[in-house]
XYZ file of C-alpha atoms in Angstrom:
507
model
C -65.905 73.882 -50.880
C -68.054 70.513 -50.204
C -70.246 72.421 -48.237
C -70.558 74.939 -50.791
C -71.203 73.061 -53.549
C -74.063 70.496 -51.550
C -75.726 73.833 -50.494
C -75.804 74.840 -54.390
C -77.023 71.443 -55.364
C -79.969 71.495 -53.020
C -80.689 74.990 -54.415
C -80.518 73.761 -57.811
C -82.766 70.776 -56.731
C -85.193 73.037 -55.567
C -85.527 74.930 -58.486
C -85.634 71.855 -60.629
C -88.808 70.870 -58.678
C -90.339 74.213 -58.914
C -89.738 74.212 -62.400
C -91.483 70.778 -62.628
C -93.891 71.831 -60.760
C -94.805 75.143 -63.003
C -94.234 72.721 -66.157
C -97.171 70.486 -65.131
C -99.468 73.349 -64.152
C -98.753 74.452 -67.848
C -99.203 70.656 -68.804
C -102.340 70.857 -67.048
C -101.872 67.631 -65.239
C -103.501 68.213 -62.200
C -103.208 65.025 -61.153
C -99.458 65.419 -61.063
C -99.628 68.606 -59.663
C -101.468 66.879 -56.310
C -99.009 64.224 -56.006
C -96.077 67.359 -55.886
C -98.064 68.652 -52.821
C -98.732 67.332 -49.161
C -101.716 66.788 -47.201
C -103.350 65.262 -43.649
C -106.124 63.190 -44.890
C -105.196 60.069 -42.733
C -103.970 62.400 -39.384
C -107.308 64.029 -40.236
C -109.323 60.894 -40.375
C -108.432 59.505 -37.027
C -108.685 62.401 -35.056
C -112.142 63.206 -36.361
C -113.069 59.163 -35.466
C -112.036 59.688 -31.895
C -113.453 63.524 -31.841
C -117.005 61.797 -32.803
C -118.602 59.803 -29.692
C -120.091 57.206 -31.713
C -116.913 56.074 -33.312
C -114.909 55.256 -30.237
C -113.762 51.770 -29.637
C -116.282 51.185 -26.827
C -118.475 51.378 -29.289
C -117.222 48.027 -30.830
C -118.605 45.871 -27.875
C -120.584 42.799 -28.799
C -124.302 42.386 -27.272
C -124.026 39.169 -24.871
C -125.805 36.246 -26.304
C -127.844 34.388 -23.775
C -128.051 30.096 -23.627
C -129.730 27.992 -22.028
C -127.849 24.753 -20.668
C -127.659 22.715 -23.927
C -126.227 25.919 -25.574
C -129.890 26.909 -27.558
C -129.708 30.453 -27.798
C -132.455 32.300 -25.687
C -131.710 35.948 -26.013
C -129.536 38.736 -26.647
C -129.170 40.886 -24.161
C -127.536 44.432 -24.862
C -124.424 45.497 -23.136
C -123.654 49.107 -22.851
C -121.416 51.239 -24.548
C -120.661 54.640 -23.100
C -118.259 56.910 -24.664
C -117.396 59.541 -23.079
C -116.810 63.041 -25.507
C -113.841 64.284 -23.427
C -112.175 65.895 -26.948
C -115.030 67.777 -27.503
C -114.629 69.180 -23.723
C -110.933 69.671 -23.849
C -110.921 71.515 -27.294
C -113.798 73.931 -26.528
C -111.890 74.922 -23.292
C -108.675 75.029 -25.491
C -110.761 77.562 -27.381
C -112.337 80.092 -25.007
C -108.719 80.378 -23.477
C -107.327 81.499 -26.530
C -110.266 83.381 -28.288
C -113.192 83.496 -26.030
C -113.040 87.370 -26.387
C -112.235 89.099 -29.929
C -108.511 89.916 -30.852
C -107.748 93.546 -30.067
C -105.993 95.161 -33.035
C -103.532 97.576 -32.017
C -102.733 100.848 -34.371
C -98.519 100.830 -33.876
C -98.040 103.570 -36.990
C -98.643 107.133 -37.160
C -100.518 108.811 -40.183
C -102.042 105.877 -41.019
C -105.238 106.553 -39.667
C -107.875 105.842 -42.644
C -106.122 102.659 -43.652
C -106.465 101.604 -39.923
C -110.104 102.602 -39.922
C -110.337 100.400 -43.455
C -108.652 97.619 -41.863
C -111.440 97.543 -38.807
C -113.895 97.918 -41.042
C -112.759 94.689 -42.997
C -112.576 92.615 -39.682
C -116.123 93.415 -38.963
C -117.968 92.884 -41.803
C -115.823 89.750 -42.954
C -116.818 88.540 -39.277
C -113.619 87.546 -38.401
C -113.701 86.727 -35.031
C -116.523 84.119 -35.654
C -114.581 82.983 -38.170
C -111.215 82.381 -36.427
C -112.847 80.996 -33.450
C -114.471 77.726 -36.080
C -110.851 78.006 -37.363
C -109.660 76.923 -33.969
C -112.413 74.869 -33.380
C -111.949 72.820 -36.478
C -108.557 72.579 -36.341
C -108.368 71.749 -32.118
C -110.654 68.821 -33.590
C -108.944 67.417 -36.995
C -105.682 68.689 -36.845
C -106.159 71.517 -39.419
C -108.702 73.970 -40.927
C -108.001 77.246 -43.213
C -109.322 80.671 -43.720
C -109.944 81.902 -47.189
C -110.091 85.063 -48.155
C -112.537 85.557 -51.744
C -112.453 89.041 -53.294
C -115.041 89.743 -55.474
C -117.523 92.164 -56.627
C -120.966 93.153 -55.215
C -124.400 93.762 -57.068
C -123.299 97.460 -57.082
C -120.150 96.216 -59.387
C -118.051 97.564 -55.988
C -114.993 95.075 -54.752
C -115.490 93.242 -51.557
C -114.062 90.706 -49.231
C -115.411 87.829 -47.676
C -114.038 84.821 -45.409
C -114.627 81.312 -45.992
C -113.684 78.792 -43.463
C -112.178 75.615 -45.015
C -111.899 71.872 -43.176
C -112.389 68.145 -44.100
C -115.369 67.801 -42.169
C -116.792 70.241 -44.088
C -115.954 68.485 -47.569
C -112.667 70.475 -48.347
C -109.414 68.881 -49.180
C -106.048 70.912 -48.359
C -102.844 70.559 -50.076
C -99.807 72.457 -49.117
C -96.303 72.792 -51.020
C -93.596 74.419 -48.662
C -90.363 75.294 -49.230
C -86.833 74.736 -47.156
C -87.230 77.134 -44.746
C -91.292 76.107 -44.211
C -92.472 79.360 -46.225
C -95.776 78.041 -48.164
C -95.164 78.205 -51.758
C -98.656 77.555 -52.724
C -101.893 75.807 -51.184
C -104.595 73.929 -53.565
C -108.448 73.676 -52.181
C -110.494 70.589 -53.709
C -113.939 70.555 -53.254
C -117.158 69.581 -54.807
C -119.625 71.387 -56.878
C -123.220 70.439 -57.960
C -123.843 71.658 -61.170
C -126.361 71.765 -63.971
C -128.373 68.547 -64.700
C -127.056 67.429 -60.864
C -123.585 67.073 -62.302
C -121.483 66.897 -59.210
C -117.423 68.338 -60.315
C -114.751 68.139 -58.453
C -112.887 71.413 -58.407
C -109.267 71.879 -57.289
C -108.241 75.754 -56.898
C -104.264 76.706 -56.807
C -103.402 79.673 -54.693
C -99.860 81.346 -55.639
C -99.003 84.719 -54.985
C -99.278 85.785 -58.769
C -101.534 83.503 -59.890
C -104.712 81.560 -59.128
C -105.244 78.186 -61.079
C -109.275 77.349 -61.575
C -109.058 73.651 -62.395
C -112.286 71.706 -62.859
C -112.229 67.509 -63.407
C -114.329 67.333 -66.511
C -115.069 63.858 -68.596
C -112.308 64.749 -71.180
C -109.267 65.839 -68.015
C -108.774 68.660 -66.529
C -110.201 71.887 -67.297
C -107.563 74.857 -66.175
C -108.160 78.620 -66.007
C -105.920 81.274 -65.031
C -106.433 84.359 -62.785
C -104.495 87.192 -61.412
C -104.236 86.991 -58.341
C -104.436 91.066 -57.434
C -103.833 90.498 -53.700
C -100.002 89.915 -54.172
C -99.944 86.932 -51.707
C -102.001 83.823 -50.774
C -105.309 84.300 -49.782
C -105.191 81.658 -47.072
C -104.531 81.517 -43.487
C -103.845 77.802 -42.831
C -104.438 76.353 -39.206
C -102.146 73.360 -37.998
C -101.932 71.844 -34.820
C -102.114 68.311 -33.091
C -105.564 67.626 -31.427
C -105.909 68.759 -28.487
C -106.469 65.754 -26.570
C -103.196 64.215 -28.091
C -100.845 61.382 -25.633
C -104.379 60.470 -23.361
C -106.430 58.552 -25.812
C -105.331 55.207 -23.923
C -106.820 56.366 -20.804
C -110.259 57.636 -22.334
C -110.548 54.194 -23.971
C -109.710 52.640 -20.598
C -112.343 54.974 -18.577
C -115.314 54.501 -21.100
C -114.612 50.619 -21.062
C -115.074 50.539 -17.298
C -117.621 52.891 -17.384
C -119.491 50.848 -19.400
C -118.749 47.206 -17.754
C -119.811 49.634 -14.612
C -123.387 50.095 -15.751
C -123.940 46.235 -16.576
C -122.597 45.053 -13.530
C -125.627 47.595 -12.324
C -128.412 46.223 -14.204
C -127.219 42.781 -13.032
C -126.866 43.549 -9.825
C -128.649 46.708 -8.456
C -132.076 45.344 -7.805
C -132.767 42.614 -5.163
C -132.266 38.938 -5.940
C -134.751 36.596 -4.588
C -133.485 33.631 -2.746
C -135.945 30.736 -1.985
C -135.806 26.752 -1.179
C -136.409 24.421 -4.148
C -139.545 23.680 -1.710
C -141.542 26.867 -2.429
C -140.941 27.542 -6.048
C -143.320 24.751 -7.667
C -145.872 27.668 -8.049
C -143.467 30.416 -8.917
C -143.840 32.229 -12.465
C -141.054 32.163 -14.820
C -138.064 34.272 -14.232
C -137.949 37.572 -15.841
C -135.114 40.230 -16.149
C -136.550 42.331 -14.145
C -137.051 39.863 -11.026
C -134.294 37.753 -11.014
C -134.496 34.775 -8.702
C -131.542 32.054 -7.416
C -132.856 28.705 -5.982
C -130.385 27.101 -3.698
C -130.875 23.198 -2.377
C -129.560 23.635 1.096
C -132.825 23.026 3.330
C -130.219 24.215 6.631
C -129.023 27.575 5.229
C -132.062 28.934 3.492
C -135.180 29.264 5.169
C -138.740 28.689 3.632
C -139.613 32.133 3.610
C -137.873 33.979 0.566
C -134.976 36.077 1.124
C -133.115 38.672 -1.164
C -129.694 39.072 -2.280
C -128.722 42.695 -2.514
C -125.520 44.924 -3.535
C -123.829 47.066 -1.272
C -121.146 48.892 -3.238
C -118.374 48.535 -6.100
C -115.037 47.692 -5.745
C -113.404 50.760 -4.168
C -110.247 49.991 -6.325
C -112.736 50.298 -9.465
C -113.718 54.047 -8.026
C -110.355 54.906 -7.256
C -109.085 53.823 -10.637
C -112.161 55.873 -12.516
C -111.193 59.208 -10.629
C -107.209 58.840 -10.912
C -107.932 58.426 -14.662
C -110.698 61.124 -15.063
C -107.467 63.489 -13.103
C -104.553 62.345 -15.270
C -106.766 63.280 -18.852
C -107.681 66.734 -17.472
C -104.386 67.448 -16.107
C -101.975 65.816 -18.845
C -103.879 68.262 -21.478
C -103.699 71.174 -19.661
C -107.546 71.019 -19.049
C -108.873 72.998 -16.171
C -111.960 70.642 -14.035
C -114.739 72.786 -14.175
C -117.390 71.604 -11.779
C -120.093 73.083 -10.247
C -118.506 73.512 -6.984
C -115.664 75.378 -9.106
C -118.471 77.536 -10.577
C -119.323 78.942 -7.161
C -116.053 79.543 -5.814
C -115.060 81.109 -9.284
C -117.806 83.468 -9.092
C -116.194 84.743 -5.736
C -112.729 85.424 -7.141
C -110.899 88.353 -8.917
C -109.249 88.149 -12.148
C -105.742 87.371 -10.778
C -107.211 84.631 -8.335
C -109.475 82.957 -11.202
C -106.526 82.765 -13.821
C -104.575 80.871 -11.052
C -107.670 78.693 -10.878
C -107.113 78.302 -14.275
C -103.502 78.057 -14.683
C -103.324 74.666 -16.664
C -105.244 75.824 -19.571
C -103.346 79.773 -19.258
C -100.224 77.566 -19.763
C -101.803 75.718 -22.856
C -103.067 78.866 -24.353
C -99.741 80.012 -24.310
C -98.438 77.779 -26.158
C -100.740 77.797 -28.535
C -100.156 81.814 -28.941
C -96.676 80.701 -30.188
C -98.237 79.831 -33.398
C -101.032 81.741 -33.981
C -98.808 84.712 -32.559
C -97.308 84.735 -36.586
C -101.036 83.490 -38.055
C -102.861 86.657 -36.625
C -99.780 88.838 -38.134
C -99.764 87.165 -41.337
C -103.807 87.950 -40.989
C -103.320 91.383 -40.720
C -100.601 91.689 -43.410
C -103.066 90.028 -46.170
C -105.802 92.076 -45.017
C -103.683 95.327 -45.429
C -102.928 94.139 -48.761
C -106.438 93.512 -49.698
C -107.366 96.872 -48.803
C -104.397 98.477 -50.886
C -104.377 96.435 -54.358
C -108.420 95.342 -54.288
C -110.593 97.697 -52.115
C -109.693 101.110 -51.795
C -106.311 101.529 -53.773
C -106.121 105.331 -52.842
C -105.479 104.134 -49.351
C -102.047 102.416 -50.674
C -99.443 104.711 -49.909
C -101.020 104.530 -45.977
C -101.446 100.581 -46.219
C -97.292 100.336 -47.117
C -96.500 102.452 -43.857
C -99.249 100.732 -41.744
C -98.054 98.969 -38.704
C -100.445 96.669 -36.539
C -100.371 94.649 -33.584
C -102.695 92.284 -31.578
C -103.153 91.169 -28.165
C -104.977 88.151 -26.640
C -107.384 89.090 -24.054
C -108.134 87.574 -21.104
C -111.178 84.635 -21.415
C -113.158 86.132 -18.260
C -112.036 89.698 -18.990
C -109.106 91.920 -16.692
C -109.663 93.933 -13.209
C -110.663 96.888 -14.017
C -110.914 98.416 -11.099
C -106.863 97.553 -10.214
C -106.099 98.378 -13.404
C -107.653 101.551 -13.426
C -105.928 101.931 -9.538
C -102.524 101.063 -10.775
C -102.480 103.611 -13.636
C -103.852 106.590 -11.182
C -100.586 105.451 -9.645
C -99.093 105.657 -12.263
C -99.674 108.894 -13.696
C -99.311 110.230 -9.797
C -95.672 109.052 -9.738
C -94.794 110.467 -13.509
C -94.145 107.024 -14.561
C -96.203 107.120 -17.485
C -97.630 110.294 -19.265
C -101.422 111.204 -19.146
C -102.156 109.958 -23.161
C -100.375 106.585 -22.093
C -102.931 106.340 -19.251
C -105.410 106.901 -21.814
C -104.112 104.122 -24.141
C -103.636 101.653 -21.450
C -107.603 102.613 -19.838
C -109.328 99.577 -20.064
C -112.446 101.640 -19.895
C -111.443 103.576 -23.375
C -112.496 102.007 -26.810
C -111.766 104.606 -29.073
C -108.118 106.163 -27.679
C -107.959 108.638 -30.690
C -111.400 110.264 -29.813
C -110.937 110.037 -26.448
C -107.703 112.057 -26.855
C -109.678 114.683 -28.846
C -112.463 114.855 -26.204
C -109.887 115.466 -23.441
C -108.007 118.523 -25.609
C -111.732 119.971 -26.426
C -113.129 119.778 -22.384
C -109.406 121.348 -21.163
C -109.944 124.105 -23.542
C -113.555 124.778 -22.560
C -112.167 125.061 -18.825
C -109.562 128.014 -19.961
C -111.734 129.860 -21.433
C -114.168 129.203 -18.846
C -111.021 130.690 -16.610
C -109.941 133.615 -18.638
C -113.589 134.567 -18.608
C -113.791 134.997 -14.707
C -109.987 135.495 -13.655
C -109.045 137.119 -16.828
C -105.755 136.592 -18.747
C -102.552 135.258 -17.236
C -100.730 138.340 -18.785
C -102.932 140.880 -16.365
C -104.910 142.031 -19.216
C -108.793 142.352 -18.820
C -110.337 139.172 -19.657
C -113.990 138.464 -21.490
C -115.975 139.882 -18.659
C -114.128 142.914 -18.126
C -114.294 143.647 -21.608
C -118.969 143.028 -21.794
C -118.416 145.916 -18.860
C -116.274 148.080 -21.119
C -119.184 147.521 -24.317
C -122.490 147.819 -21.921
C -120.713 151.637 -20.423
C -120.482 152.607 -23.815
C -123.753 151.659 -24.776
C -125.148 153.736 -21.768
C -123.184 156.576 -22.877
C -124.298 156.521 -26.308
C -127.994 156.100 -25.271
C -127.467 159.937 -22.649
C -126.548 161.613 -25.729
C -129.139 160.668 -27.904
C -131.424 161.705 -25.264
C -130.053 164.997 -25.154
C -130.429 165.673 -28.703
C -134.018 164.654 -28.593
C -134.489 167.255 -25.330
C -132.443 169.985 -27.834
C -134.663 169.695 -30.813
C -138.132 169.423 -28.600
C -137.224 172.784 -26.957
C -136.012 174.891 -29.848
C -139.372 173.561 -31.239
């Protein structure tokens, strides 16, 4: 009974908040409404800072200032800072694993042909591969990115679809209310809008499956209008992730910093030194940067003539230290090293041999299909509803019983020739039928017309058959039966020539 009764006082809790929450949407308190739901603007913040090279802490080194003996300041002289974009490298490699080639969109229904064909149609001219790879992108880089989905209507008055891709760095603001069981209840967009006399208003959409809050931040509060929404669910696919350089941001910090003491130690030390006696210098110039000169006392040690002081190497512990750490980013996110030595070897590999070059970002692009395993399903289920309540609603009844899949192809692209030898096999041992040959030929794009192209050329080849061998049944087949007309025809032809011979000679 405890148990019971703390499960129906969370319940009630819940539906105490949602009730709050509809009562200040009706209040119009916007304001309110925000503070109900969550967002990532500080997780957002400091992964963009370390995503953008010029914001890394390297970059917070302090030029050396140069003084003479008495401590009168002479110069400053620059140090460098290098930062080094690793994140940028390890998310775009994150990303051609996972999407480098489009999604394939499987049909799994039967009779559902024209909504499937509607369905295609919508993924092309929405551009939605484009758009889910800056999805990825975006979110690989700040932690999370969305992908609206506007319905509207054309110059022709006609309803259409279009994708917009939504992210902090590109002046959205996200807000998210789930529920207990991490369903999204509704997601709010804020962004900016320039508007007449260059009024700039903030705008702050609500996205719930019935309804669609316009709210605009005017001078007076908040201006709130209400819409349908026709869809039936939220128009939003919303991207979450950690960035994909998470738990090695300590060692990229530690790499640039060397890199950078690296290349002033050079400078200092990577063109000759001069060494001379105190004896020959009363004519010498002035030092200069770029001829640095030591004077040393000791008459024995140092003869007349100058002499230069050169570097041999770095610190081989300062090498080692640079590679081990350049090895333990790469490999701790899953990032393959892709040099140009790897280029030329890769070029020289097959498919199975290349993804076991590659098997550190395969395993990280399997984990990320975990995720967007459900994203790419809810995808297709909001695009199915599109279709049926917004752009073709005859094609309902089809949209309810249509079924789609997806599968992630492979970044470099499969074998074809094995695959194309293992399903001969295939279809040679009566493992798999002749149209599952066809649906697995890598080779095929369109498996229905392929199917029909198959059924049309074996029935040109029976005919072609009955026409020589004649029918199975021993009947005569198409040529027997021209003979059959063309003796007739001959037959016909004698006996109009012996009527013409009759009526000459009676004549």
């Amino acid at each position: 009974m405890i148990l019971i009764d703390l499960f129906r006082n969370y319940v009630n809790a819940l539906v105490g908040k949602n009730q709050e929450f509809e009562q200040l949407l009706a209040a119009k308190d916007i304001s309110a409404v925000k503070d109900k739901m969550c967002n990532q603007e500080k997780k957002i913040f400091d992964a963009l800072s370390e995503y953008d090279t010029f914001s890394h802490e390297v970059m917070k080194r302090e030029d050396k200032i140069i003084t003479d003996k008495k401590g009168k300041f002479l110069r400053t002289e620059k140090v460098w800072k290098l930062p080094i974009p690793y994140p940028v490298y390890i998310n775009e490699i994150a990303l051609v694993f996972l999407y480098g080639r489009p999604i394939k969109w499987v049909q799994q229904s039967e009779g559902t042909d024209k909504a499937f064909d509607a369905f295609l149609n919508v993924i092309k001219r929405t551009r939605f591969d484009s758009k889910i790879r800056q999805c990825k992108r975006l979110a690989g880089a700040e932690t999370e990115s969305a992908m609206l989905f506007r319905v509207f209507r054309d110059d022709d008055g006609k309803p259409d679809v279009q994708i917009r891709v939504l992210a902090r760095s590109k002046g959205d603001e996200i807000y998210v209310r789930w529920d207990q069981y991490e369903n999204i209840i509704s997601i709010g967009w804020g962004y900016y809008v320039k508007e007449e006399k260059d009024n700039v208003v903030y705008h702050f959409d609500i996205f719930t499956k019935q309804t669609i809050y316009r709210c605009a931040k005017r001078s007076l509060g908040w201006e709130v209008n209400e819409e349908q929404n026709f869809i039936g669910k939220i128009p939003i696919i919303l991207f979450q992730q950690e960035k994909e350089w998470k738990g090695v941001e300590p060692l990229i910090h530690r790499e640039e910093f060397i890199a950078s003491r690296t290349a002033d130690t050079n400078d200092y030390f990577s063109d000759p030194i001069a060494i001379m006696s105190a004896e020959i210098i009363k004519n010498m110039p002035e030092k200069k940067e770029a001829a640095k000169m030591l004077i040393t006392n000791d008459k024995d040690g140092v003869d007349k003539a100058a002499k230069y002081l050169t570097w041999d190497s770095a610190p081989q512990s300062k090498k080692d230290e640079i590679e081990w750490l350049h090895t333990q980013i790469l490999q701790k996110t899953f990032t393959p090293n892709i040099t140009t030595d790897t280029l030329k070897s890769v070029s020289q590999l097959s498919a199975k041999a290349l993804r076991t070059v590659m098997m550190l970002a395969d395993i990280k692009a399997s984990k990320h299909k975990e995720t967007h395993d459900e994203l790419l399903d809810r995808t297709a289920s909001l695009i199915t509803a599109i279709i049926a309540n917004v752009l073709d609603v005859s094609l309902s009844g089809e949209c309810e019983s249509l079924e789609i899949g997806h599968e992630f192809q492979e970044p470099f692209g499969d074998d074809i020739a094995d695959s194309l030898t293992n399903i001969v096999k295939a279809v040679d041992a009566g493992i798999i039928s002749t149209e599952g040959a066809i649906e697995l030929n890598p080779l095929v794009k369109d498996v229905a017309r392929e199917k029909q192209r198959l059924a049309q050329e074996q029935e040109e080849r029976q005919q072609q058959q009955m026409s020589i061998f004649g029918t199975p049944d021993g009947s005569e087949g198409a040529g027997s039966a021209s003979d059959g007309d063309e003796e007739e025809e001959d037959e016909e032809d004698t006996k109009k020539q012996k009527k013409t011979q009759e009526t000459q000679g009676k004549a």
